[in-house]
XYZ file of C-alpha atoms in Angstrom:
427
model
C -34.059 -1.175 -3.344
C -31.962 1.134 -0.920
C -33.070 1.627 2.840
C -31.906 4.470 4.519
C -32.873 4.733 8.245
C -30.616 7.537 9.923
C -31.362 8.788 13.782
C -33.106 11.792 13.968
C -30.675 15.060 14.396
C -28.049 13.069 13.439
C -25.331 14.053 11.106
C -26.200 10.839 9.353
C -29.618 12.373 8.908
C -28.978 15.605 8.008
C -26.201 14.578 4.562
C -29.042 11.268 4.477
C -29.223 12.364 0.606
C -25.458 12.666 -0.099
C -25.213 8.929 1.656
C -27.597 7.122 -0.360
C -25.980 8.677 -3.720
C -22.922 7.264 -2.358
C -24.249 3.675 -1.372
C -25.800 3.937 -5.145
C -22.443 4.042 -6.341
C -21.337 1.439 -4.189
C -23.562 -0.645 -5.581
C -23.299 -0.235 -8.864
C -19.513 -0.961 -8.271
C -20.604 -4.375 -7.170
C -22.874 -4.904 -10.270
C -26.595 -4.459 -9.388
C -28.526 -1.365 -10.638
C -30.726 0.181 -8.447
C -34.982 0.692 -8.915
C -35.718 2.978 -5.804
C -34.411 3.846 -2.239
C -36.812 4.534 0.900
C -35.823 6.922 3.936
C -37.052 6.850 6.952
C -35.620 9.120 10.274
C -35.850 7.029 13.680
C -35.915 8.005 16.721
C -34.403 4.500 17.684
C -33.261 1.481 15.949
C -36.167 -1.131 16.459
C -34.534 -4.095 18.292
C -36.422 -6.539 15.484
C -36.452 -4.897 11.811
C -34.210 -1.457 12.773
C -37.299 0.849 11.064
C -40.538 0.350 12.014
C -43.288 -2.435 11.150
C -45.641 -0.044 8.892
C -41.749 0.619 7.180
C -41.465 -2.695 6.514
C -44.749 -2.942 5.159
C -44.317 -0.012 2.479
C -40.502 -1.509 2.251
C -42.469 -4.707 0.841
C -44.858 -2.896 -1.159
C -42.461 -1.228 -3.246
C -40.293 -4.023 -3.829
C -43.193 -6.099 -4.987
C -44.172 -3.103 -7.224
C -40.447 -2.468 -8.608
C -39.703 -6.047 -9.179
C -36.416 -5.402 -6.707
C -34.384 -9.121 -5.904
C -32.635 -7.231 -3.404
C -33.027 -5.010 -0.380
C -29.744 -2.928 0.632
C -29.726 -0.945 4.210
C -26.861 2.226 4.323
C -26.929 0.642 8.169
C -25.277 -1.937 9.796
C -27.991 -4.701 10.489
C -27.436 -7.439 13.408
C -27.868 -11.203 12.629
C -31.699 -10.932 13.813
C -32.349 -7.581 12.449
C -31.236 -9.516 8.781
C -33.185 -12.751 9.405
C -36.734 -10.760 10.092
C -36.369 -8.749 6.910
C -35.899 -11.264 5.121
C -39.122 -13.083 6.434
C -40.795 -9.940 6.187
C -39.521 -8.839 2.587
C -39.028 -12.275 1.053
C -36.266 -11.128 -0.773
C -32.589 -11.498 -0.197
C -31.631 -8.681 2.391
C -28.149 -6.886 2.780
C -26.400 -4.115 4.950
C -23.700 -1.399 3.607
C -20.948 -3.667 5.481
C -22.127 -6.747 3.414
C -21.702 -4.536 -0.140
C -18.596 -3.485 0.562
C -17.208 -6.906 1.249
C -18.673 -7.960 -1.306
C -16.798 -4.859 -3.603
C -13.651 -6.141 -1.520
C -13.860 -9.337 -2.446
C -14.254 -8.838 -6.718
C -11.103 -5.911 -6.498
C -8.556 -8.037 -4.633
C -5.744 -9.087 -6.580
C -2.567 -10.228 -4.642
C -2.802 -13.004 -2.391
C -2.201 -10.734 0.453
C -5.358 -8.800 -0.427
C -7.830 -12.196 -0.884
C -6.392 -13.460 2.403
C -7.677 -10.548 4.046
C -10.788 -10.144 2.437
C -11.955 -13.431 3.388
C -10.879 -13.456 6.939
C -13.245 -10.122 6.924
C -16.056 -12.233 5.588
C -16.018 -15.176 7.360
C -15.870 -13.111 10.802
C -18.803 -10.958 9.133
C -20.756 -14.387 8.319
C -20.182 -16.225 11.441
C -22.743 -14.912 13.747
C -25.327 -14.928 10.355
C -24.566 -18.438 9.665
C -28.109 -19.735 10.477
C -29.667 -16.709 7.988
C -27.162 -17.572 5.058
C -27.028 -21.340 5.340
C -28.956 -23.112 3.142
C -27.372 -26.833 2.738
C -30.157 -28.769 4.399
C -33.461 -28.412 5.909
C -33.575 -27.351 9.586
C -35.699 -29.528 12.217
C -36.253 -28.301 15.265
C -36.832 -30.749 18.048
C -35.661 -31.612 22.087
C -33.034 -32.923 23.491
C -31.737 -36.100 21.493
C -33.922 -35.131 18.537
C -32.001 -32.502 16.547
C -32.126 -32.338 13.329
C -29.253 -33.029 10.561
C -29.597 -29.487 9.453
C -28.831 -27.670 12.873
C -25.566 -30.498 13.171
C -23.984 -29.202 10.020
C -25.123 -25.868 11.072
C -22.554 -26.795 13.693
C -20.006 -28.411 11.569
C -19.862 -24.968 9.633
C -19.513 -22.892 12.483
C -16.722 -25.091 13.416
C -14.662 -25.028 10.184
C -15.594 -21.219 9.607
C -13.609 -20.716 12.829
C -10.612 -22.904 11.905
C -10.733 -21.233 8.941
C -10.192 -17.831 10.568
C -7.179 -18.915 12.532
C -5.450 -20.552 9.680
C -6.284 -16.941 7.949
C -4.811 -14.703 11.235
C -1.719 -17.079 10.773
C -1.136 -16.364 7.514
C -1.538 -12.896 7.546
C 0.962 -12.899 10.921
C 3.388 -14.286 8.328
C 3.220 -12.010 5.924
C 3.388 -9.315 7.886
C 6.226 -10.732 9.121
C 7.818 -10.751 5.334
C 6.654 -7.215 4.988
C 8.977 -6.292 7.840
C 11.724 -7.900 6.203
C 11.225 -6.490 3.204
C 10.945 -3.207 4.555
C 13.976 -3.757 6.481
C 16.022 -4.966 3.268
C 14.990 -1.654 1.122
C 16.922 1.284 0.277
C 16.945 4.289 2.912
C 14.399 7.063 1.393
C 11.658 9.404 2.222
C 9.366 7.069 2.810
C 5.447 8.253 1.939
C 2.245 6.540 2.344
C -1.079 8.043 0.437
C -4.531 7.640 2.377
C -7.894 9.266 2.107
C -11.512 8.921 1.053
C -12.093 6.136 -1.607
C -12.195 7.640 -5.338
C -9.849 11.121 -3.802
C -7.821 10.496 -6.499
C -4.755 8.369 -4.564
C -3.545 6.222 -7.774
C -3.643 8.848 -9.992
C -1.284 10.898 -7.767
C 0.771 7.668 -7.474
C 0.853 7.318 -11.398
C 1.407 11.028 -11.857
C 4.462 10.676 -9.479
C 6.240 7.950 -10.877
C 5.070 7.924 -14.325
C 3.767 4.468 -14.201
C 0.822 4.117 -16.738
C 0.222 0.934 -16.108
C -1.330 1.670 -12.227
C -4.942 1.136 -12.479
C -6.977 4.334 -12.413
C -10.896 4.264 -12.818
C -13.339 6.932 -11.553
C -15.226 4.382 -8.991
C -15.178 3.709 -5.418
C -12.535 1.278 -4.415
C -11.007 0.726 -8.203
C -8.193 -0.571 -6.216
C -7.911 -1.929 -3.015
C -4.263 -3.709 -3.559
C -1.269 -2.031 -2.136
C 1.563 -0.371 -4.645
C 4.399 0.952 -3.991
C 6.750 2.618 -6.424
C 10.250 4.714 -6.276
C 9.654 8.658 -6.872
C 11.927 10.885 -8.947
C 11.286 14.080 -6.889
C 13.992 16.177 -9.254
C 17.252 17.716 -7.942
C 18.313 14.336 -7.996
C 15.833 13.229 -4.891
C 13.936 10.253 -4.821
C 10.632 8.791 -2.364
C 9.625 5.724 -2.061
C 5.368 6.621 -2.381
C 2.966 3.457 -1.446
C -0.567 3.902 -2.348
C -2.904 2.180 0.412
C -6.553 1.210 0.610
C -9.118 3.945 0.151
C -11.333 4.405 3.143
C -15.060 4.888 3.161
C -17.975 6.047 5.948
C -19.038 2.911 8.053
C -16.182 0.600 6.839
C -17.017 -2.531 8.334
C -14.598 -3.148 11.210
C -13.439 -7.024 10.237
C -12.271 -4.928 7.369
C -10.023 -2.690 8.475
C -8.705 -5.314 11.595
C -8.011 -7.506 8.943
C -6.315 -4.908 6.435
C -4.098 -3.561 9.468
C -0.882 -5.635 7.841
C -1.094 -3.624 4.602
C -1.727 -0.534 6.532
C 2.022 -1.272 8.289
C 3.044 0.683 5.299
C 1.711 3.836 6.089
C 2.449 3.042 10.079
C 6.127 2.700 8.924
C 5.921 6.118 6.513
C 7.918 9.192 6.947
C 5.165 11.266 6.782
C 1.083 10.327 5.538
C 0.010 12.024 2.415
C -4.089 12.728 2.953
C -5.773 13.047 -0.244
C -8.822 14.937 -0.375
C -11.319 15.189 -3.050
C -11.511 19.063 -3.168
C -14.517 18.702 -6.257
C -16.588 16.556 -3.370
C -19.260 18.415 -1.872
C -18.858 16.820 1.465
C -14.988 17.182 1.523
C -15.103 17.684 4.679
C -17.340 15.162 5.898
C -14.861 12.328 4.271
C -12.013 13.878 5.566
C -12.893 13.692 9.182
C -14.361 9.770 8.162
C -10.439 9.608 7.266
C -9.291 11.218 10.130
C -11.401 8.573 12.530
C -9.975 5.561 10.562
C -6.710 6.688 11.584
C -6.791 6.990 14.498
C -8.368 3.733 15.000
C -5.642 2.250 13.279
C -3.069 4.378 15.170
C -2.119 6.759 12.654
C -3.308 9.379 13.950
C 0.093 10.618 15.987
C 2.151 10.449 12.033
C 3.228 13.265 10.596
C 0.111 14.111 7.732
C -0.337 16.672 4.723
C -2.946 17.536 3.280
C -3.594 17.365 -0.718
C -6.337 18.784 -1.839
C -6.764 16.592 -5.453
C -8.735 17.157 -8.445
C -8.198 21.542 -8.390
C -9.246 21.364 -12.315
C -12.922 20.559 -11.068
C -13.529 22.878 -8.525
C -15.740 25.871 -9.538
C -13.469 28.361 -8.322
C -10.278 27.043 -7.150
C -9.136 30.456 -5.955
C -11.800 31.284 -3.051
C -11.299 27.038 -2.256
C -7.275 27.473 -1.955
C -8.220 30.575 0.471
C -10.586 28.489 2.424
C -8.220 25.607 2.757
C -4.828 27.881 3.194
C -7.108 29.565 5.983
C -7.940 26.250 7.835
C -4.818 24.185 6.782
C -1.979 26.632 6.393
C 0.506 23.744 4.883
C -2.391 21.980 2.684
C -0.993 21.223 -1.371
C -3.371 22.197 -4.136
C -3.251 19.621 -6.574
C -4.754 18.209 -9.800
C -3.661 14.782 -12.079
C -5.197 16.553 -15.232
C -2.262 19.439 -16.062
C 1.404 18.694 -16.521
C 2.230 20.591 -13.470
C -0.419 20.032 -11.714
C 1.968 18.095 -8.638
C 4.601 20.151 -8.795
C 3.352 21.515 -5.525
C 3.638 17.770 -4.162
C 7.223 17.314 -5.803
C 8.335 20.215 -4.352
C 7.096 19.576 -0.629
C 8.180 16.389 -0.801
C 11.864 17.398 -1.970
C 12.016 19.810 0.973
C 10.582 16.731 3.625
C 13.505 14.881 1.699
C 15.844 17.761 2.753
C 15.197 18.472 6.178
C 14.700 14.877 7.290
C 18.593 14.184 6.898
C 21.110 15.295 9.603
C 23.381 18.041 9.211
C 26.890 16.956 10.101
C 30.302 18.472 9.924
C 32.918 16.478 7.655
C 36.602 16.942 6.979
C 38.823 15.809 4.489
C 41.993 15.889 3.875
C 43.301 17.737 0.782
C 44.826 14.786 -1.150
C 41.581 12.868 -0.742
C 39.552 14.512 -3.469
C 37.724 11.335 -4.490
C 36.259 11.374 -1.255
C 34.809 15.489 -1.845
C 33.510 14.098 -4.885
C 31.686 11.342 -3.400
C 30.150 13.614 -0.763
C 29.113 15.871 -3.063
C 27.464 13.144 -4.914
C 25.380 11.655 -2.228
C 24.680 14.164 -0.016
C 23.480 18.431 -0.411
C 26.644 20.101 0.801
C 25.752 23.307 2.152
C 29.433 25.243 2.139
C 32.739 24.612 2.106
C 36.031 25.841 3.719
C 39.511 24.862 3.146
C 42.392 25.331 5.681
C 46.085 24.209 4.667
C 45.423 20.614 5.638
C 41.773 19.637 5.077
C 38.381 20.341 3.556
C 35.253 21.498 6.013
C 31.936 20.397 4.649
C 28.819 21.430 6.183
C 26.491 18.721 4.123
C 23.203 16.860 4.573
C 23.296 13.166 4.735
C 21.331 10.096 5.222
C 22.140 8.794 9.022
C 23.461 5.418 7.721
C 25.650 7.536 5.131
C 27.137 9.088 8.279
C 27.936 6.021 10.078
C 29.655 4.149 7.444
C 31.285 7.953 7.095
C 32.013 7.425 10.653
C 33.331 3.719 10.016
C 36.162 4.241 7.311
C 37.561 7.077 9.694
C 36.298 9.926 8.535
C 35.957 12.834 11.107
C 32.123 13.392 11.150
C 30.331 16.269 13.963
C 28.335 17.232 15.129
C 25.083 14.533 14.286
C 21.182 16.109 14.084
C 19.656 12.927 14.943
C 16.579 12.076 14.465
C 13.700 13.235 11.550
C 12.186 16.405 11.420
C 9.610 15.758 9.182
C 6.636 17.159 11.658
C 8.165 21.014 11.277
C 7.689 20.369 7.728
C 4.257 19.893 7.606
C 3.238 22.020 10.266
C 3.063 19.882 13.249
């Protein structure tokens, strides 16, 4: 049974139907059906039960009526909120937070992933202990007189929270091998794809690279693992493309703290590739969820395009490009279901690729055509001029390309520095 209880005149209230379809899918993602949902608008959350007691009372009637083992609330409920329902219900009660953990917790895959996902539910389930725990039978008593249950009540409070340090410590470490790692890799345009759970980020990634085997499934949070994978852009350019954790309205917070060492990917990116659902009929809704998530994570200064995914299922794609081009002047139409249907992304991409390497001046002597060749192999050489003792190339090249250039003697100048990737994208 689903429990809706938005504030009244909120936006929350006024999309209340579009959010309960989506916790339905939610939880059918986690592998319960669902018999009903209830909505009620508040005025205020009630300290006790969030809705109100003749609420609860129809709450109860209908799960009694529909046979439901499970209550599910779209809001977050506090530890007391949860404990009264459940006296109240006498079923099992849950919030949206809880479901999604719970989602989190099926999906992971790497060891990275479980690691995080568990220090997300123990900090969820520490201040709930006493409504979860079930090992013995509480007694309540004075001073001197309490009971076995409430000591390894205790006890689990304790290990739960040297659990969650051993947990931050291991995540500190591998965020500390993700650093080298990243450190250790080849210099590329370096993208990260984000947006709105189910927008359609793996299948870009799979279109992109050509990787079949990347998991692609038409729920929310298919995938929750990081991937990253080399990009043949054409022209001979290459990206390195990582596709990162789909985000979703009211992600639990221990959540995203705890995914914040995957999300170093996209923090280290060249530029963030936002993936919109454009076939959603809150687009826009998710995309300023997305928006907020970023910026809570710190994201929010990088360099972003939009891509506006799954074109083949709007109803008519050519008033939606308008609309977009109109609001979002640099924003990429794309769809996974046509051939060419990211050759719009390719082609962006190639130009970020072009623009975010210097400009220098090289010359070369005459007699040293192995070095032309070599230049002309690695880098775009713009033109060319030839006195009677050297070569002039005007050519784009990576920075370190430059400096070992620079190294073997090679008169390099003048050096762009820095990236320029914001012009690209409109910034």
């Amino acid at each position: 049974m689903l429990v809706a209880a938005p504030r009244k005149g909120s936006p929350d209230a006024r999309h209340v139907t579009e959010h309960l379809a989506e916790l339905t899918r939610l939880v059918d993602t986690a592998g319960a059906e669902v018999v009903g949902h209830i909505t009620q608008h508040i005025a205020s959350p009630n300290p006790a039960t969030l809705i109100g007691e003749g609420k609860v009372e129809e709450v109860a009637a209908e799960v009694a009526s529909s046979g439901a083992t499970l209550v599910i609330f779209d809001e977050e409920l506090s530890p007391v909120q949860g404990s009264n329902l459940e006296s109240e219900l006498k079923v099992r009660v849950m919030d949206r937070a809880e479901v999604i953990l719970d989602i989190f917790s099926t999906r992971a895959r790497s060891a990275e992933a479980k690691l995080q996902v568990e220090l997300a539910q123990l900090q969820y389930m520490l201040p709930r202990l006493t409504r979860m725990w079930t090992h013995l039978s509480r007694i309540r008593g004075g001073i001197g007189l309490r009971g076995p249950g409430e000591t390894q009540l205790e006890t689990d409070r304790r290990m739960i929270r040297r659990r969650i340090q051993g947990l931050k410590g291991k995540l500190k470490d591998v965020e500390k091998h993700r650093e080298n790692l990243r450190a250790g890799r080849d210099p590329m345009l370096s993208v990260a794809l984000v947006g709105y759970t189910n927008a359609g980020k793996s299948s870009i990634l799979r279109g992109l690279s050509g990787n079949h085997d990347i998991v692609v499934e038409d729920r929310l949070f298919a995938t929750i693992d990081t991937l990253t994978r080399e990009v043949d852009l054409g022209e001979g350019q290459r990206a390195r493309v990582t596709d990162t954790v789909g985000f979703i309205r009211k992600l639990p917070h221990h959540l995203v703290a705890s995914f914040r060492a995957t999300l170093e990917e996209a923090r280290g990116a060249d530029v963030l590739l936002h993936v919109i659902d454009a076939s959603h009929p809150d687009w826009e809704g998710q995309m300023i969820v997305v928006e907020k998530v970023l910026a809570e994570l710190g994201l929010a200064d990088r360099p972003i395009m939009l891509v506006f995914n799954k074109m083949d299922a709007v109803t008519d794609p050519t008033s939606f490009t308008g609309r977009t081009r109109a609001l979002h002047p640099t924003s990429l139409a794309a769809t996974t279901m046509r051939t060419d249907g990211l050759a719009a992304v390719k082609t962006a991409l190639r130009e970020l690729e072009r623009v975010g390497r210097p400009t220098v001046r090289v010359r070369v002597p005459l007699a040293d055509g192995a070095r032309v060749a070599a230049i002309y192999r690695d880098g775009e050489v713009i033109s060319r001029t030839q006195s009677e003792t050297e070569y002039e190339l005007v050519v784009r090249l990576e920075s370190w390309q430059v400096s070992r250039l620079k190294e073997e003697g090679v008169s390099v100048l003048p050096l762009e520095e820095g990236r320029v990737y914001r012009k690209v994208v409109g910034e």
